[in-house]
Amino acid sequence: MKKIIYPILLALAFVNITGCSDWLSEDDAPKLTYDYYETEEGVDAALHAAYSFLRWGCGGERFSVLTELGTDLFTAGNDGTHKAAFNAYGSQLNPSYSILQELWENHYKGIGNANIAIGKITGSNMSETKKDQSLAEMLFIRSLLYFDLVQQFGKIPLVTDGSLEVRTEFKRAPVSDIYNQIISDLRFAESKLVPEVSAAEKGRATSFAAAHLLSKVYLTRGSAVSYANEMGQKSTDLDSALHYSEKVIKESPHKLLPNFSDLWDINNMGNSEVIFAVQFTSNPIFNGSGNAHHLYWCTMYESFPGMIRDIYNGRPYRRYMPTEKTFQTLFDRKNDSRFYKSFRWSFISNNQTTIPTWRTLEENGSVYFIPDPSKGQVDGQPKFAVGDTALVFSVKKTGYTANSMEIKKIVAEYSYSYVPYEMFTLNYYPILVKHLAPNRPSIAEMASNREWVRMRLGETYLIAAEAAGRKGDFDLAAIYINEIRQRAAWQEGEEKMSQYWTEEGGGMHDTHSTFDAIKVTSAQLSSMDFVSFILDERGRELLGELYRWEDLVRCEKLYDWVKQYNKEAVSIRTYHRLRPIPQSHIDRLKPAGQIEEEQNEGYY
């Protein structure tokens, strides 16, 4: 029988590879003794290491699989190994699946490290201020790890004591106990953490990061309907969610950026909207696997004429393709700028050797396109030059099938490669820009230093709006939603993207605000299915930001919405609201209970 050991002192071994900003770029290896934790230097080393466990989610195709694949807004692209399990919900999604084991082991190692450090900090001779700050950071990290686990697995072992002994008994605690522990820890963290950190300490938790997370935990528990008792729901949960989210909105230094596009500028990391982000560095010695999220959202742009793979447009792993709902019905595409600002639609030629020429096109003996010299279409002449537009994707439907003569004629008339919606494939679709890392040192480099934003103020507003709306205060809900939609609209005086007039029927020289077209009223909110509305509003604001699966589960829409909008999710069942407990964990238990005690329903 294998023994279960969640390593406790791995933290010290991680110190030399976890650098992100100055405070995580320590070069001196600490002494590998337990008493080292009781010194201020040792506590800081333990904290550095504890934060490193948060990196697992973006060090490969991990959290993106768990949160975006197999939802209503994203389906699987042409590439990748997780499609059958997490997009189709096939039999491959079982207790032996490796990514679930990796999640479990990483998070419990992080929890174990935090637990032993908490014990050492409590018993140390440090000042009370240093103790409180250090404990608060450790409890914040432990809470975030537990919140990840409970949302994915439901009932899980709850371990809060630091033990150096080998343990083989880990009974799963009720979900209500997990939430009670998370809330208790976060309330302490929120009261003791500092409100701001210096630029050199970017990435450390603040009191407002704890408040944001606390508001989301309360909202998750407070929004439960079918599972309210299981989660230990309190009548005050929505009040608490509103209280802590409003605290961040009204008291924190964080502000919404005026332009949605600015959020994704690689030179704008750590901006005023970021509440908490997992950090990386440009130094490969300290960066480990880096942030790999940039790999998975790209299209095969390099296969089009005039294009070659480059750093700016990314490596086209083609893992996640937006669904038809995302492209066609989720947004008011004309007036909500978030739609066009979330994707890269056009590509500039960077390859002279493959630039195409104008030519007459025939099919089955019929000529259906002849270059028109009056439009600059001269037979045999290049269609464009390096630096010109080479490729454009369009969500506008032509009404023709992808291989029809009619659509080929439309495409042939453009100087660049024009790809209308009917010609989107699992290889060819617009790139989600939110994770791109155009500052990588080379085309082949997989480890980026882009921060992984886990909390930003845009979500805080939506938490406040949802809590207010679920309480029946639609006036307040409308205020917070409209704060988000004010930024989502095209701004007064802003030069709109060309799709505004080429695709959506707007005026070419129109620079007026579109806010009036998308603002909401309390009357509208009170007369609709508010939960469905706010869930889709989260989709519009947070598209691809690694929340969706958990949002669908929390709002009890996973089965119905995925079944309706993701045609590849052919085997989804209601029990898929939870993941299977890793079999490797169950195999190590001694004694082990009955399988229904140790494993989630549907997986035995």
Coordinates of C-alpha atoms in Angstrom, one line a residue:
M1 CA 0.0 0.0 0.0
K2 CA 1.4 3.4 -1.0
K3 CA 1.6 6.0 1.7
I4 CA 0.2 9.5 1.1
I5 CA 2.7 12.2 1.7
Y6 CA 1.9 15.8 0.9
P7 CA 5.4 17.3 1.1
I8 CA 5.7 20.1 3.6
L9 CA 9.1 21.6 3.1
L10 CA 9.2 21.8 -0.6
A11 CA 8.9 25.5 -0.2
L12 CA 12.5 26.0 0.6
A13 CA 13.5 24.1 -2.5
F14 CA 11.4 26.4 -4.7
V15 CA 13.0 29.7 -3.6
N16 CA 15.6 29.8 -6.4
I17 CA 13.1 29.3 -9.2
T18 CA 10.2 31.4 -8.3
G19 CA 11.4 34.9 -9.0
C20 CA 9.0 37.3 -10.6
S21 CA 9.6 40.8 -9.2
D22 CA 12.4 42.0 -6.9
W23 CA 11.0 40.3 -3.9
L24 CA 10.9 36.9 -5.6
S25 CA 14.3 37.1 -7.2
E26 CA 16.4 35.9 -4.3
D27 CA 19.8 34.4 -5.2
D28 CA 20.9 33.2 -1.8
A29 CA 19.7 29.7 -0.9
P30 CA 18.3 29.5 2.6
K31 CA 19.4 27.0 5.2
L32 CA 17.3 23.8 4.9
T33 CA 16.2 23.6 8.5
Y34 CA 12.7 23.6 10.1
D35 CA 13.7 26.4 12.5
Y36 CA 14.6 28.6 9.5
Y37 CA 10.8 29.3 9.1
E38 CA 10.8 31.0 12.5
T39 CA 13.1 33.8 11.3
E40 CA 11.9 36.8 9.2
E41 CA 14.2 35.7 6.4
G42 CA 12.8 32.2 6.5
V43 CA 9.2 33.4 6.6
D44 CA 9.8 35.5 3.5
A45 CA 11.4 32.4 1.8
A46 CA 8.4 30.3 2.7
L47 CA 6.1 33.0 1.3
H48 CA 8.0 33.2 -2.0
A49 CA 7.7 29.5 -2.3
A50 CA 4.0 29.4 -1.4
Y51 CA 3.2 31.9 -4.2
S52 CA 5.0 29.5 -6.6
F53 CA 2.2 26.9 -6.3
L54 CA -0.2 29.4 -7.9
R55 CA 1.9 29.2 -11.1
W56 CA 0.9 25.6 -11.9
G57 CA -2.4 26.7 -13.5
C58 CA -0.7 28.5 -16.4
G59 CA 2.6 26.5 -16.7
G60 CA 0.9 24.4 -19.5
E61 CA -2.5 23.6 -20.8
R62 CA -4.0 23.2 -17.3
F63 CA -6.4 25.8 -15.9
S64 CA -7.5 26.7 -19.4
V65 CA -8.6 23.1 -19.9
L66 CA -10.4 23.0 -16.6
T67 CA -12.3 26.3 -17.0
E68 CA -12.8 27.1 -20.7
L69 CA -12.8 23.9 -22.7
G70 CA -16.2 22.2 -22.9
T71 CA -18.3 25.3 -22.1
D72 CA -20.9 27.3 -24.0
L73 CA -18.4 29.9 -25.2
F74 CA -15.4 27.7 -26.2
T75 CA -15.1 24.3 -27.9
A76 CA -12.0 22.4 -28.9
G77 CA -9.9 23.5 -31.9
N78 CA -8.2 21.1 -34.2
D79 CA -5.2 20.4 -31.9
G80 CA -4.7 19.1 -28.4
T81 CA -5.1 15.9 -26.3
H82 CA -7.8 17.0 -23.8
K83 CA -10.7 17.2 -26.3
A84 CA -12.3 13.9 -25.6
A85 CA -12.3 14.2 -21.9
F86 CA -13.0 17.9 -21.2
N87 CA -14.8 19.0 -24.4
A88 CA -16.8 15.9 -25.3
Y89 CA -17.1 14.8 -21.6
G90 CA -16.3 11.3 -22.8
S91 CA -15.2 8.3 -20.8
Q92 CA -11.6 9.6 -20.8
L93 CA -12.8 12.1 -18.1
N94 CA -12.2 9.6 -15.3
P95 CA -10.3 9.3 -12.0
S96 CA -7.1 8.4 -13.7
Y97 CA -6.8 11.5 -15.8
S98 CA -3.4 13.0 -15.3
I99 CA -4.3 16.7 -15.3
L100 CA -6.7 16.2 -12.3
Q101 CA -3.9 14.3 -10.4
E102 CA -1.5 17.2 -11.1
L103 CA -4.0 19.8 -9.9
W104 CA -4.7 17.8 -6.8
E105 CA -1.0 17.2 -6.0
N106 CA 0.1 20.8 -6.7
H107 CA -2.6 22.3 -4.6
Y108 CA -2.2 20.0 -1.7
K109 CA 1.5 20.5 -1.7
G110 CA 0.9 24.2 -1.6
I111 CA -1.6 23.8 1.3
G112 CA 0.9 21.5 3.1
N113 CA 3.7 24.1 2.8
A114 CA 1.3 26.8 4.0
N115 CA 0.2 24.8 7.0
I116 CA 3.7 24.0 8.3
A117 CA 4.7 27.7 7.7
I118 CA 1.6 28.9 9.6
G119 CA 2.6 26.8 12.6
K120 CA 6.1 28.0 12.6
I121 CA 5.1 31.7 12.1
T122 CA 2.6 31.4 15.0
G123 CA 5.3 30.1 17.3
S124 CA 8.0 32.5 16.3
N125 CA 9.4 35.5 18.2
M126 CA 8.8 37.9 15.3
S127 CA 6.9 41.1 16.0
E128 CA 3.1 40.8 16.0
T129 CA 2.9 43.0 12.9
K130 CA 5.2 40.7 11.0
K131 CA 3.4 37.7 12.2
D132 CA 0.0 39.0 11.2
Q133 CA 1.1 40.1 7.8
S134 CA 2.8 36.8 7.1
L135 CA -0.1 34.7 8.4
A136 CA -2.5 36.7 6.4
E137 CA -0.5 36.1 3.2
M138 CA -0.3 32.3 3.9
L139 CA -4.0 32.1 4.6
F140 CA -4.8 34.0 1.4
I141 CA -2.8 31.6 -0.6
R142 CA -4.2 28.5 1.2
S143 CA -7.7 29.9 0.7
L144 CA -7.2 30.4 -3.0
L145 CA -5.9 26.9 -3.4
Y146 CA -8.8 25.4 -1.5
F147 CA -11.3 27.5 -3.5
D148 CA -9.9 26.1 -6.7
L149 CA -10.2 22.6 -5.4
V150 CA -13.7 22.8 -3.9
Q151 CA -15.1 24.3 -7.1
Q152 CA -13.6 21.4 -9.2
F153 CA -14.1 18.5 -6.8
G154 CA -16.7 19.3 -4.2
K155 CA -16.0 17.3 -1.0
I156 CA -12.2 17.2 -0.4
P157 CA -9.9 16.6 2.5
L158 CA -9.6 19.6 4.7
V159 CA -6.1 19.8 6.2
T160 CA -5.2 22.9 8.3
D161 CA -2.5 21.6 10.6
G162 CA 1.1 21.3 9.6
S163 CA 2.3 17.8 10.1
L164 CA 5.8 16.2 9.3
E165 CA 4.4 12.7 9.8
V166 CA 3.4 10.3 7.1
R167 CA -0.4 10.2 6.9
T168 CA -2.5 7.7 5.0
E169 CA -6.0 8.8 6.2
F170 CA -7.6 11.8 4.6
K171 CA -11.4 11.8 4.8
R172 CA -13.3 14.2 2.6
A173 CA -14.8 17.0 4.5
P174 CA -18.3 18.3 3.7
V175 CA -18.3 21.2 1.2
S176 CA -19.8 23.4 3.9
D177 CA -16.8 22.9 6.1
I178 CA -14.4 23.9 3.2
Y179 CA -16.3 27.1 2.6
N180 CA -16.4 27.9 6.3
Q181 CA -12.6 27.5 6.5
I182 CA -12.0 29.6 3.4
I183 CA -14.2 32.4 4.7
S184 CA -12.7 32.4 8.1
D185 CA -9.2 32.5 6.7
L186 CA -10.0 35.2 4.2
R187 CA -11.7 37.4 6.8
F188 CA -8.5 37.3 8.9
A189 CA -6.4 37.9 5.8
E190 CA -8.5 40.9 4.7
S191 CA -8.2 42.5 8.1
K192 CA -4.4 42.1 8.4
L193 CA -3.0 42.5 4.9
V194 CA -1.7 45.9 3.7
P195 CA -3.9 47.7 1.2
E196 CA -1.1 48.3 -1.3
V197 CA 2.3 47.0 -2.1
S198 CA 5.2 48.7 -3.8
A199 CA 6.1 48.1 -7.4
A200 CA 9.0 46.0 -6.3
E201 CA 6.6 43.7 -4.5
K202 CA 4.0 43.4 -7.3
G203 CA 2.3 40.1 -7.0
R204 CA 1.9 40.0 -3.2
A205 CA -1.6 39.7 -1.8
T206 CA -3.3 42.9 -0.4
S207 CA -6.3 43.4 1.7
F208 CA -8.3 44.3 -1.4
A209 CA -7.2 41.0 -3.1
A210 CA -8.5 39.2 0.0
A211 CA -11.7 41.2 -0.1
H212 CA -12.3 40.5 -3.8
L213 CA -11.7 36.8 -3.3
L214 CA -14.0 36.8 -0.2
S215 CA -16.8 38.5 -2.2
K216 CA -16.5 35.8 -4.8
V217 CA -16.5 33.0 -2.3
Y218 CA -19.6 34.5 -0.6
L219 CA -21.3 34.9 -4.0
T220 CA -20.5 31.3 -4.9
R221 CA -22.1 30.0 -1.7
G222 CA -24.9 32.5 -1.7
S223 CA -26.0 31.9 -5.3
A224 CA -26.5 28.1 -4.8
V225 CA -30.1 26.9 -5.2
S226 CA -30.1 23.1 -5.6
Y227 CA -26.9 22.7 -3.5
A228 CA -27.5 25.4 -0.9
N229 CA -27.6 23.1 2.1
E230 CA -24.6 21.1 0.8
M231 CA -22.6 24.3 0.7
G232 CA -23.8 25.6 4.1
Q233 CA -25.4 28.6 2.6
K234 CA -26.1 31.5 5.0
S235 CA -28.9 34.0 4.6
T236 CA -26.3 36.8 4.8
D237 CA -24.0 35.4 2.0
L238 CA -25.2 37.8 -0.7
D239 CA -25.0 40.8 1.7
S240 CA -21.4 39.8 2.5
A241 CA -20.6 39.4 -1.2
L242 CA -22.0 42.9 -1.8
H243 CA -20.2 44.3 1.2
Y244 CA -16.7 43.1 0.3
S245 CA -17.0 43.8 -3.5
E246 CA -18.2 47.3 -2.7
K247 CA -15.3 47.7 -0.3
V248 CA -12.9 47.1 -3.2
I249 CA -14.8 49.3 -5.6
K250 CA -15.1 52.2 -3.2
E251 CA -12.0 52.1 -1.0
S252 CA -9.2 50.5 -3.1
P253 CA -6.8 52.3 -5.3
H254 CA -7.9 50.1 -8.2
K255 CA -9.6 51.8 -11.1
L256 CA -11.2 50.6 -14.4
L257 CA -9.1 51.3 -17.4
P258 CA -10.9 53.7 -19.8
N259 CA -10.3 51.5 -22.9
F260 CA -11.0 47.7 -22.9
S261 CA -8.1 47.2 -25.3
D262 CA -5.6 48.6 -22.8
L263 CA -6.1 45.6 -20.5
W264 CA -4.4 43.3 -23.0
D265 CA -1.4 45.5 -23.9
I266 CA 1.7 43.5 -22.8
N267 CA 3.3 46.8 -21.8
N268 CA 0.5 47.5 -19.4
M269 CA 0.9 44.6 -17.0
G270 CA 0.1 45.5 -13.4
N271 CA -2.2 48.3 -14.4
S272 CA -4.7 49.9 -12.0
E273 CA -7.4 47.3 -12.7
V274 CA -5.3 44.4 -11.7
I275 CA -6.1 43.3 -8.1
F276 CA -4.1 40.1 -8.0
A277 CA -1.9 38.5 -10.6
V278 CA 0.5 35.5 -10.6
Q279 CA 3.9 36.9 -11.5
F280 CA 6.7 35.8 -13.8
T281 CA 10.0 37.2 -14.9
S282 CA 11.9 37.6 -18.1
N283 CA 14.9 35.9 -16.4
P284 CA 14.7 32.2 -17.6
I285 CA 16.6 31.1 -14.5
F286 CA 13.7 32.1 -12.3
N287 CA 10.8 31.7 -14.7
G288 CA 10.4 28.0 -14.7
S289 CA 7.8 26.9 -17.2
G290 CA 6.6 30.5 -17.3
N291 CA 3.1 31.4 -18.4
A292 CA 2.1 29.2 -21.4
H293 CA -1.5 30.5 -21.8
H294 CA -0.4 32.4 -25.0
L295 CA 0.0 29.2 -26.9
Y296 CA -3.6 27.9 -26.9
W297 CA -5.8 30.5 -28.5
C298 CA -4.2 31.1 -31.9
T299 CA -5.2 30.3 -35.5
M300 CA -3.0 28.9 -38.3
Y301 CA -2.4 32.3 -39.8
E302 CA 1.0 31.3 -41.2
S303 CA -0.7 29.0 -43.7
F304 CA -2.2 31.9 -45.5
P305 CA -0.5 33.6 -48.5
G306 CA 1.9 36.4 -47.4
M307 CA 2.2 35.1 -43.9
I308 CA 4.8 33.3 -41.8
R309 CA 4.9 32.5 -38.1
D310 CA 6.2 35.4 -36.0
I311 CA 6.4 36.4 -32.4
Y312 CA 3.7 39.0 -32.6
N313 CA 0.9 36.7 -33.7
G314 CA 2.0 33.7 -31.6
R315 CA 2.4 30.0 -31.9
P316 CA -0.8 28.5 -33.3
Y317 CA -1.6 25.6 -31.0
R318 CA -5.4 25.9 -31.9
R319 CA -6.7 24.4 -28.6
Y320 CA -9.8 26.6 -28.0
M321 CA -12.2 27.8 -30.6
P322 CA -15.0 30.2 -29.8
T323 CA -18.5 28.8 -30.3
E324 CA -21.2 30.1 -32.6
K325 CA -22.8 31.6 -29.5
T326 CA -19.7 33.7 -28.8
F327 CA -19.4 34.9 -32.4
Q328 CA -23.0 35.4 -33.2
T329 CA -25.3 36.0 -30.3
L330 CA -23.4 36.8 -27.0
F331 CA -22.6 40.4 -27.9
D332 CA -24.2 43.4 -29.3
R333 CA -21.4 43.4 -31.8
K334 CA -22.1 46.9 -33.2
N335 CA -22.2 48.8 -29.9
D336 CA -20.3 46.7 -27.4
S337 CA -16.6 47.2 -28.3
R338 CA -15.5 44.3 -26.2
F339 CA -16.4 41.9 -29.0
Y340 CA -14.0 43.3 -31.6
K341 CA -11.4 44.3 -29.0
S342 CA -11.2 40.8 -27.6
F343 CA -9.9 39.3 -30.9
R344 CA -7.3 39.8 -33.6
W345 CA -9.2 40.0 -36.8
S346 CA -6.6 41.1 -39.4
F347 CA -3.0 40.2 -40.0
I348 CA -0.2 42.1 -41.8
S349 CA 1.9 40.4 -44.4
N350 CA 5.3 39.5 -43.2
N351 CA 6.4 37.0 -46.0
Q352 CA 7.4 38.3 -49.4
T353 CA 7.8 34.8 -50.9
T354 CA 4.2 33.7 -50.6
I355 CA 2.3 36.9 -51.7
P356 CA -0.4 35.8 -54.2
T357 CA -1.2 37.3 -57.6
W358 CA -4.5 38.2 -59.2
R359 CA -5.7 35.4 -61.5
T360 CA -8.7 34.2 -63.3
L361 CA -10.5 31.4 -61.4
E362 CA -12.5 28.6 -63.0
E363 CA -14.4 25.6 -61.7
N364 CA -15.8 22.7 -63.8
G365 CA -15.2 24.7 -67.0
S366 CA -17.0 27.8 -65.8
V367 CA -15.2 31.1 -65.2
Y368 CA -16.5 32.7 -62.0
F369 CA -13.9 35.4 -61.4
I370 CA -11.9 37.6 -63.7
P371 CA -9.6 40.3 -62.3
D372 CA -10.9 43.8 -62.9
P373 CA -8.1 46.3 -63.9
S374 CA -10.4 49.2 -63.0
K375 CA -10.3 48.0 -59.4
G376 CA -6.5 47.4 -59.4
Q377 CA -6.9 43.7 -60.1
V378 CA -4.3 43.1 -62.8
D379 CA -3.9 39.5 -63.8
G380 CA -0.5 38.2 -62.7
Q381 CA 0.3 41.2 -60.4
P382 CA 0.8 40.8 -56.6
K383 CA -2.4 41.3 -54.6
F384 CA -0.5 43.1 -51.8
A385 CA 3.0 43.9 -50.4
V386 CA 4.7 43.1 -47.2
G387 CA 3.3 45.5 -44.6
D388 CA -0.2 45.4 -46.2
T389 CA -3.2 43.5 -44.9
A390 CA -2.8 39.8 -45.8
L391 CA -5.6 38.1 -43.9
V392 CA -9.0 39.2 -42.4
F393 CA -11.5 37.2 -40.5
S394 CA -15.2 38.2 -40.6
V395 CA -18.1 37.0 -38.5
K396 CA -20.5 38.4 -41.1
K397 CA -22.5 35.5 -42.7
T398 CA -22.6 35.4 -46.4
G399 CA -25.5 32.9 -46.6
Y400 CA -23.5 30.4 -48.7
T401 CA -21.8 27.2 -47.8
A402 CA -18.0 27.2 -47.3
N403 CA -17.2 25.5 -50.6
S404 CA -19.8 27.0 -52.9
M405 CA -18.9 28.9 -56.0
E406 CA -20.7 32.0 -54.7
I407 CA -18.5 32.2 -51.6
K408 CA -15.4 31.6 -53.6
K409 CA -16.3 34.5 -55.8
I410 CA -16.7 36.7 -52.9
V411 CA -13.4 35.7 -51.4
A412 CA -11.6 36.1 -54.7
E413 CA -12.6 39.7 -55.0
Y414 CA -10.5 40.8 -52.0
S415 CA -6.9 41.7 -52.3
Y416 CA -6.2 39.9 -49.0
S417 CA -7.3 36.4 -47.8
Y418 CA -10.9 37.1 -46.7
V419 CA -12.4 34.5 -44.4
P420 CA -16.1 34.9 -43.8
Y421 CA -17.9 33.1 -40.9
E422 CA -18.9 30.1 -43.0
M423 CA -15.3 29.4 -43.8
F424 CA -14.2 29.3 -40.1
T425 CA -12.8 25.8 -39.3
L426 CA -11.1 24.2 -36.3
N427 CA -7.8 25.6 -37.6
Y428 CA -9.0 29.0 -38.8
Y429 CA -10.7 31.6 -36.6
P430 CA -9.8 34.9 -35.0
I431 CA -7.2 35.0 -32.2
L432 CA -8.3 35.8 -28.6
V433 CA -5.7 38.5 -27.7
K434 CA -6.0 38.4 -23.9
H435 CA -3.2 35.9 -23.4
L436 CA -0.8 36.8 -26.2
A437 CA 2.9 37.4 -25.3
P438 CA 4.5 39.4 -28.1
N439 CA 7.5 40.2 -25.9
R440 CA 8.9 36.6 -25.9
P441 CA 12.6 36.5 -27.0
S442 CA 12.0 34.1 -29.9
I443 CA 9.3 32.5 -32.0
A444 CA 10.0 29.1 -30.4
E445 CA 10.0 30.3 -26.8
M446 CA 7.1 28.8 -24.9
A447 CA 7.6 30.3 -21.4
S448 CA 6.3 33.9 -21.4
N449 CA 6.6 36.4 -18.5
R450 CA 3.0 37.6 -19.0
E451 CA 1.3 37.9 -15.6
W452 CA -1.7 35.7 -15.0
V453 CA -4.5 38.0 -13.8
R454 CA -6.6 36.1 -11.4
M455 CA -8.6 39.1 -10.1
R456 CA -9.4 42.4 -11.7
L457 CA -11.8 45.2 -10.9
G458 CA -14.0 44.5 -13.9
E459 CA -15.0 41.2 -12.3
T460 CA -15.5 42.9 -8.9
Y461 CA -18.2 45.2 -10.4
L462 CA -19.9 42.1 -11.8
I463 CA -19.8 40.4 -8.4
A464 CA -21.4 43.4 -6.8
A465 CA -24.0 43.6 -9.6
E466 CA -24.9 39.9 -9.3
A467 CA -25.1 40.0 -5.5
A468 CA -27.4 43.1 -5.7
G469 CA -29.6 41.6 -8.4
R470 CA -30.0 38.3 -6.6
K471 CA -31.1 40.3 -3.6
G472 CA -33.7 42.0 -5.7
D473 CA -32.0 45.4 -5.7
F474 CA -32.0 45.9 -9.5
D475 CA -31.4 49.7 -9.2
L476 CA -28.0 49.0 -7.6
A477 CA -27.3 46.1 -10.0
A478 CA -28.0 48.4 -13.0
I479 CA -25.5 51.0 -11.6
Y480 CA -22.7 48.5 -11.4
I481 CA -23.4 46.9 -14.7
N482 CA -23.5 50.3 -16.4
E483 CA -20.1 51.1 -15.0
I484 CA -18.8 48.1 -16.9
R485 CA -20.9 48.9 -20.0
Q486 CA -19.7 52.5 -20.0
R487 CA -16.2 51.2 -20.6
A488 CA -17.5 48.5 -22.9
A489 CA -19.1 51.0 -25.3
W490 CA -17.3 52.8 -28.0
Q491 CA -16.2 56.1 -26.4
E492 CA -17.1 59.6 -27.4
G493 CA -14.5 60.7 -29.9
E494 CA -13.0 57.2 -30.3
E495 CA -12.1 56.0 -33.7
K496 CA -14.0 52.8 -34.1
M497 CA -12.6 49.6 -35.7
S498 CA -13.6 49.2 -39.3
Q499 CA -16.0 46.4 -38.6
Y500 CA -18.3 49.0 -37.1
W501 CA -19.2 50.1 -40.6
T502 CA -18.1 47.2 -42.8
E503 CA -19.8 44.5 -40.7
E504 CA -22.3 46.0 -38.3
G505 CA -24.0 48.8 -40.2
G506 CA -22.5 51.8 -38.4
G507 CA -21.3 55.0 -40.0
M508 CA -17.7 55.2 -41.3
H509 CA -17.1 58.6 -39.6
D510 CA -19.2 58.1 -36.5
T511 CA -17.2 58.9 -33.4
H512 CA -20.1 59.1 -31.0
S513 CA -20.4 57.0 -27.9
T514 CA -22.5 53.9 -28.1
F515 CA -23.2 53.7 -24.4
D516 CA -26.9 54.6 -24.7
A517 CA -27.4 51.6 -26.9
I518 CA -26.1 49.1 -24.4
K519 CA -26.9 50.6 -21.0
V520 CA -29.4 48.7 -18.9
T521 CA -32.2 49.8 -16.6
S522 CA -33.5 48.4 -13.4
A523 CA -36.8 47.7 -15.1
Q524 CA -35.1 45.6 -17.8
L525 CA -33.2 43.6 -15.2
S526 CA -36.2 42.9 -13.1
S527 CA -38.2 41.7 -16.0
M528 CA -35.7 39.2 -17.4
D529 CA -34.0 36.0 -16.2
F530 CA -31.4 37.9 -14.3
V531 CA -29.1 35.0 -13.6
S532 CA -28.9 34.1 -17.3
F533 CA -28.2 37.8 -18.1
I534 CA -25.5 38.2 -15.6
L535 CA -23.9 34.9 -16.5
D536 CA -23.7 36.1 -20.1
E537 CA -22.5 39.5 -19.0
R538 CA -19.6 37.8 -17.3
G539 CA -19.0 36.0 -20.6
R540 CA -18.8 39.3 -22.4
E541 CA -16.5 40.9 -19.9
L542 CA -14.4 37.9 -18.9
L543 CA -14.3 35.9 -22.1
G544 CA -11.4 33.4 -22.1
E545 CA -10.1 34.6 -18.7
L546 CA -10.5 31.1 -17.1
Y547 CA -13.7 31.4 -15.2
R548 CA -16.4 30.0 -17.5
W549 CA -16.8 26.4 -16.4
E550 CA -16.9 27.4 -12.7
D551 CA -19.4 30.1 -13.5
L552 CA -21.7 27.7 -15.3
V553 CA -21.5 25.3 -12.4
R554 CA -22.1 28.0 -9.8
C555 CA -25.2 29.3 -11.7
E556 CA -26.4 25.7 -12.3
K557 CA -26.4 26.1 -16.0
L558 CA -23.5 23.8 -17.0
Y559 CA -25.5 20.9 -18.4
D560 CA -28.3 22.9 -20.2
W561 CA -26.0 25.6 -21.7
V562 CA -23.2 23.3 -22.8
K563 CA -25.7 20.9 -24.3
Q564 CA -27.3 23.8 -26.2
Y565 CA -24.3 25.7 -27.4
N566 CA -21.4 23.2 -27.6
K567 CA -22.2 20.6 -30.2
E568 CA -19.1 18.6 -29.4
A569 CA -20.1 18.0 -25.8
V570 CA -22.1 14.9 -26.8
S571 CA -21.6 13.0 -23.6
I572 CA -22.1 15.7 -20.9
R573 CA -24.2 14.6 -18.0
T574 CA -25.5 16.4 -14.9
Y575 CA -22.9 14.8 -12.7
H576 CA -20.2 16.5 -14.7
R577 CA -20.7 19.5 -12.4
L578 CA -17.9 17.9 -10.4
R579 CA -14.6 16.3 -11.5
P580 CA -13.6 12.8 -10.5
I581 CA -11.4 12.5 -7.4
P582 CA -8.0 11.3 -8.6
Q583 CA -7.7 7.5 -8.4
S584 CA -4.0 7.8 -7.2
H585 CA -5.3 9.6 -4.1
I586 CA -7.9 7.0 -3.4
D587 CA -5.3 4.2 -3.9
R588 CA -3.1 5.6 -1.2
L589 CA -5.8 5.8 1.5
K590 CA -5.4 3.4 4.4
P591 CA -8.1 2.7 5.4
A592 CA -10.2 3.6 2.4
G593 CA -13.9 3.9 2.8
Q594 CA -16.6 2.6 0.4
I595 CA -16.1 4.0 -3.1
E596 CA -19.2 6.2 -2.9
E597 CA -17.6 7.8 0.2
E598 CA -14.3 8.5 -1.6
Q599 CA -15.4 9.2 -5.1
N600 CA -17.9 11.6 -6.7
E601 CA -21.1 10.3 -8.2
G602 CA -20.9 9.3 -11.9
Y603 CA -17.2 8.2 -11.7
Y604 CA -17.6 4.7 -10.1

